[in-house]
Coordinates of C-alpha atoms in Angstrom, one line a residue:
M1 CA 147.1 41.2 91.4
E2 CA 143.4 40.2 92.2
P3 CA 144.1 41.4 95.9
L4 CA 144.6 44.5 94.3
M5 CA 141.6 44.8 92.4
F6 CA 139.2 43.1 94.4
R7 CA 140.2 46.0 97.0
A8 CA 139.8 48.9 94.5
V9 CA 136.4 47.2 93.8
S10 CA 135.5 47.0 97.3
L11 CA 136.9 50.6 97.5
L12 CA 134.6 51.8 94.5
L13 CA 131.1 50.6 95.7
V14 CA 132.0 52.0 99.0
V15 CA 132.7 55.4 97.3
S16 CA 129.3 54.9 95.2
T17 CA 127.1 53.9 97.9
F18 CA 128.1 57.1 100.1
T19 CA 128.2 59.7 97.9
P20 CA 124.3 60.6 97.2
S21 CA 124.4 61.5 101.2
W22 CA 127.4 63.8 101.1
A23 CA 125.8 65.7 97.5
A24 CA 122.6 66.3 99.7
D25 CA 124.5 67.9 102.2
L26 CA 126.7 70.3 100.2
P27 CA 124.8 73.7 99.7
V28 CA 123.5 74.4 96.4
K29 CA 123.0 78.0 94.9
I30 CA 119.3 78.6 93.2
P31 CA 119.6 81.8 91.1
P32 CA 117.2 84.3 92.9
S33 CA 114.0 85.0 90.5
R34 CA 113.2 87.8 87.9
M35 CA 110.9 90.3 89.5
I36 CA 108.3 91.0 87.6
Y37 CA 106.9 94.6 87.3
S38 CA 102.7 94.5 87.1
W39 CA 100.7 97.5 86.2
T40 CA 97.9 96.8 87.3
G41 CA 96.0 98.8 90.1
F42 CA 94.3 102.0 91.4
Y43 CA 96.8 105.2 91.0
A44 CA 97.3 108.6 92.5
G45 CA 99.6 111.6 92.1
L46 CA 100.4 115.0 91.5
S47 CA 101.9 117.0 89.0
G48 CA 103.1 120.1 87.3
G49 CA 105.1 121.7 83.8
Y50 CA 104.2 124.3 81.1
N51 CA 101.2 126.0 79.7
D52 CA 101.0 127.2 76.5
I53 CA 97.5 128.3 75.1
R54 CA 96.7 130.2 71.2
T55 CA 94.0 132.6 70.8
I56 CA 92.5 132.8 67.3
P57 CA 90.0 135.5 66.8
T58 CA 87.7 136.4 64.6
T59 CA 85.5 140.0 64.9
T60 CA 82.8 141.7 62.5
F61 CA 81.3 144.4 62.7
T62 CA 77.3 145.5 62.3
D63 CA 77.2 149.0 62.0
P64 CA 74.1 150.8 60.2
N65 CA 75.5 154.0 60.0
G66 CA 78.0 152.5 58.0
V67 CA 81.4 154.5 60.1
I68 CA 83.3 151.7 61.6
G69 CA 83.7 150.6 58.2
S70 CA 85.6 153.9 56.8
V71 CA 87.4 154.0 60.7
I72 CA 88.6 149.7 59.6
D73 CA 89.5 150.5 55.5
A74 CA 91.7 153.8 56.6
G75 CA 93.7 151.8 58.9
I76 CA 92.5 153.1 62.5
L77 CA 90.6 150.3 64.3
L78 CA 92.9 147.3 63.9
L79 CA 91.2 144.1 64.6
P80 CA 92.8 141.4 66.8
K81 CA 95.4 138.9 65.8
P82 CA 96.2 135.6 66.8
Q83 CA 98.3 135.4 69.8
N84 CA 100.0 132.6 72.2
G85 CA 100.0 133.0 76.2
F86 CA 102.2 131.1 78.1
G87 CA 102.0 130.1 82.1
F88 CA 102.4 127.5 85.4
I89 CA 100.2 124.5 85.8
G90 CA 99.8 122.2 88.4
G91 CA 97.7 119.8 89.9
G92 CA 97.1 116.3 90.9
Q93 CA 95.2 112.8 88.3
I94 CA 93.8 109.6 89.4
G95 CA 93.3 106.3 87.3
Y96 CA 93.6 102.9 86.8
N97 CA 95.1 100.2 84.6
F98 CA 95.2 97.3 83.6
Q99 CA 97.9 95.4 82.3
T100 CA 98.0 91.8 80.0
G101 CA 101.7 90.5 78.7
I102 CA 103.0 93.5 77.5
W103 CA 100.1 95.5 76.5
L104 CA 98.3 98.3 79.2
V105 CA 94.8 99.9 78.9
G106 CA 94.0 102.4 81.0
V107 CA 91.8 105.9 81.9
E108 CA 93.0 109.0 84.2
S109 CA 91.7 111.9 84.7
D110 CA 93.3 114.8 86.0
L111 CA 92.5 118.9 87.4
S112 CA 95.1 121.9 86.9
V113 CA 95.3 125.0 88.1
T114 CA 97.2 127.3 85.3
A115 CA 98.2 131.2 85.0
A116 CA 98.8 130.7 81.0
K117 CA 97.9 134.0 80.3
S118 CA 97.5 135.7 76.7
S119 CA 97.3 139.6 76.4
E120 CA 98.1 142.7 73.6
T121 CA 96.8 146.0 72.5
M122 CA 97.3 147.0 69.1
T123 CA 96.9 150.7 67.7
G124 CA 96.0 152.2 64.5
I125 CA 96.1 155.9 63.2
A126 CA 95.9 157.3 59.4
S127 CA 97.4 160.4 60.0
S128 CA 98.0 163.2 62.9
F129 CA 94.4 164.3 63.4
A130 CA 92.9 160.7 63.1
P131 CA 92.0 159.5 66.7
I132 CA 93.9 156.5 68.0
I133 CA 91.9 153.4 68.4
A134 CA 93.3 150.5 70.4
T135 CA 91.9 147.2 70.6
T136 CA 92.8 145.2 73.5
L137 CA 92.2 141.0 73.8
T138 CA 93.0 139.5 76.8
Q139 CA 92.6 135.6 77.6
R140 CA 92.9 133.8 80.7
L141 CA 93.0 130.0 81.3
N142 CA 92.4 129.5 85.0
V143 CA 91.7 126.0 85.3
L144 CA 92.4 122.6 82.7
G145 CA 90.6 118.8 83.5
T146 CA 90.7 116.2 81.3
T147 CA 89.5 112.4 81.4
R148 CA 91.9 110.2 78.9
A149 CA 92.0 106.6 77.7
R150 CA 95.6 105.3 78.0
F151 CA 96.7 102.3 75.7
G152 CA 100.5 101.6 76.1
V153 CA 103.2 98.8 75.6
V154 CA 105.3 97.4 79.1
S155 CA 108.4 96.8 79.3
N156 CA 109.0 95.8 83.1
N157 CA 108.6 98.8 84.8
V158 CA 108.6 101.5 81.9
M159 CA 105.8 101.5 79.8
L160 CA 105.3 104.0 76.6
Y161 CA 101.5 105.0 76.0
G162 CA 99.0 107.5 74.0
T163 CA 96.1 109.0 75.5
G164 CA 93.7 110.6 74.4
G165 CA 90.0 112.3 75.2
L166 CA 87.7 114.9 77.3
A167 CA 89.4 118.3 78.0
Y168 CA 87.6 121.5 79.5
G169 CA 88.5 124.5 81.1
H170 CA 87.5 127.8 82.5
I171 CA 88.1 130.8 80.3
E172 CA 87.8 134.4 81.0
D173 CA 88.5 136.6 78.4
S174 CA 87.6 140.6 77.3
L175 CA 87.8 143.0 74.1
F176 CA 87.9 146.6 74.5
I177 CA 88.0 149.0 72.1
R178 CA 89.2 152.5 72.9
N179 CA 88.8 155.7 70.8
T180 CA 90.5 158.5 72.2
D181 CA 89.0 161.0 70.8
D182 CA 85.7 159.9 71.6
L183 CA 85.6 158.2 75.1
T184 CA 81.5 157.4 74.3
Q185 CA 82.5 155.5 71.3
N186 CA 84.0 152.6 73.4
F187 CA 83.5 149.2 72.7
S188 CA 83.5 146.2 75.3
S189 CA 82.8 142.8 75.8
A190 CA 83.7 140.5 78.8
R191 CA 82.5 136.9 79.3
S192 CA 84.0 133.8 81.5
G193 CA 82.4 130.2 81.7
M194 CA 83.5 126.8 81.3
Q195 CA 84.6 125.5 78.0
V196 CA 84.8 121.8 76.5
G197 CA 87.1 119.9 73.7
W198 CA 88.9 117.2 73.3
T199 CA 92.6 116.2 74.1
A200 CA 96.2 113.9 72.8
G201 CA 99.3 113.1 73.5
A202 CA 101.6 111.0 74.0
G203 CA 104.1 110.3 77.4
V204 CA 106.4 107.7 79.2
E205 CA 106.3 106.7 82.6
V206 CA 109.0 104.7 85.2
G207 CA 107.3 102.2 88.3
M208 CA 109.2 101.7 91.9
D209 CA 107.3 99.0 93.3
Q210 CA 104.2 101.2 94.6
W211 CA 105.9 104.4 93.0
S212 CA 105.9 105.8 89.7
A213 CA 107.3 108.9 87.8
K214 CA 105.6 110.2 84.6
F215 CA 107.0 112.7 81.8
E216 CA 103.7 113.7 79.5
Y217 CA 103.2 115.4 76.6
L218 CA 99.1 116.9 75.8
Y219 CA 98.1 118.7 73.0
Y220 CA 94.6 120.3 74.1
D221 CA 91.6 121.9 71.9
L222 CA 88.9 124.1 73.8
G223 CA 86.4 124.8 71.0
N224 CA 84.9 127.8 69.8
R225 CA 83.0 130.9 71.8
T226 CA 81.2 133.7 70.7
S227 CA 81.0 137.5 73.1
V228 CA 78.8 140.0 71.9
A229 CA 80.3 144.1 72.6
L230 CA 78.7 146.8 72.6
P231 CA 79.1 150.4 72.6
S232 CA 79.4 152.5 75.6
D233 CA 76.8 155.0 73.6
S234 CA 74.1 154.0 71.9
V235 CA 73.7 157.2 70.7
G236 CA 77.0 157.8 69.3
L237 CA 76.8 154.8 67.6
P238 CA 72.9 153.4 67.0
G239 CA 72.7 150.0 66.3
A240 CA 76.4 148.9 66.1
F241 CA 77.7 146.3 67.9
A242 CA 81.0 143.9 67.7
T243 CA 81.2 140.8 67.1
L244 CA 84.1 138.3 68.9
D245 CA 84.6 134.7 68.2
Q246 CA 88.1 132.7 69.7
S247 CA 88.8 129.5 69.5
T248 CA 91.4 128.3 72.8
R249 CA 94.5 125.2 72.3
G250 CA 97.0 125.0 73.6
Q251 CA 100.3 122.0 74.3
L252 CA 101.1 121.5 77.5
L253 CA 104.7 120.0 78.8
R254 CA 104.9 118.4 82.5
V255 CA 105.6 115.8 84.8
G256 CA 104.3 113.2 87.5
L257 CA 104.6 111.1 90.2
N258 CA 102.4 108.8 91.5
Y259 CA 101.7 105.9 94.2
R260 CA 99.8 103.1 93.1
F261 CA 97.7 101.8 96.3
T262 CA 99.1 97.9 94.9
S263 CA 102.4 96.8 94.9
G264 CA 103.9 97.1 91.0
E265 CA 106.7 94.0 91.9
V266 CA 105.3 90.5 91.8
R267 CA 107.4 87.3 91.4

């Protein structure tokens, strides 16, 4: 019995002595570290989408002889009313993000061309013997740009953000009032120029290494502007003119693709 116990104890000692060296030689599987996405850095990209604009006009007349007021009261002259237009918008953007934890702050500037246009003609006639007077109001937004702050919350490579800041655009508008019975008593106004206002919106952006794709909504207000429509014949309507005040507002939906100048994936 004692020799058997001696042999068992001896075997245990031998196994315990060499087991560490065997374990060291066995392959050990180490779980891969989880990839973490960082949004910090500069980026640039392209975007495009749908642009909807709304023109809200107010027309007032100065008429020392009281002719225009009676024409308006008779329903022969219809004044412009609010109207909508829409069109494609496309351009590019540049920006910078800074991420700390799940929070992100950044700034972005974009510049786009757009084909958004609104135009409407209204005609009025009180009787078969009265003149037909047509009023045409047209507005075209050619360029739209913004410079905005962005504030977001991040979940790895997905970012939800709100944004707001400066908006500016180049607008062309015109007002024509035509008297079909007396072409010398027409009014016309045309102007073009830059308008400055504000914008606000929200979006979602998804990143993959140095590329990211976004979907964004923006509301913008380009403020008010005033133009003066003069009669084509001052003898027919001496001292008369029309003042047109307009405000331009709009909203856009667009998708974009950004390229980051630093890799977004870090361990």
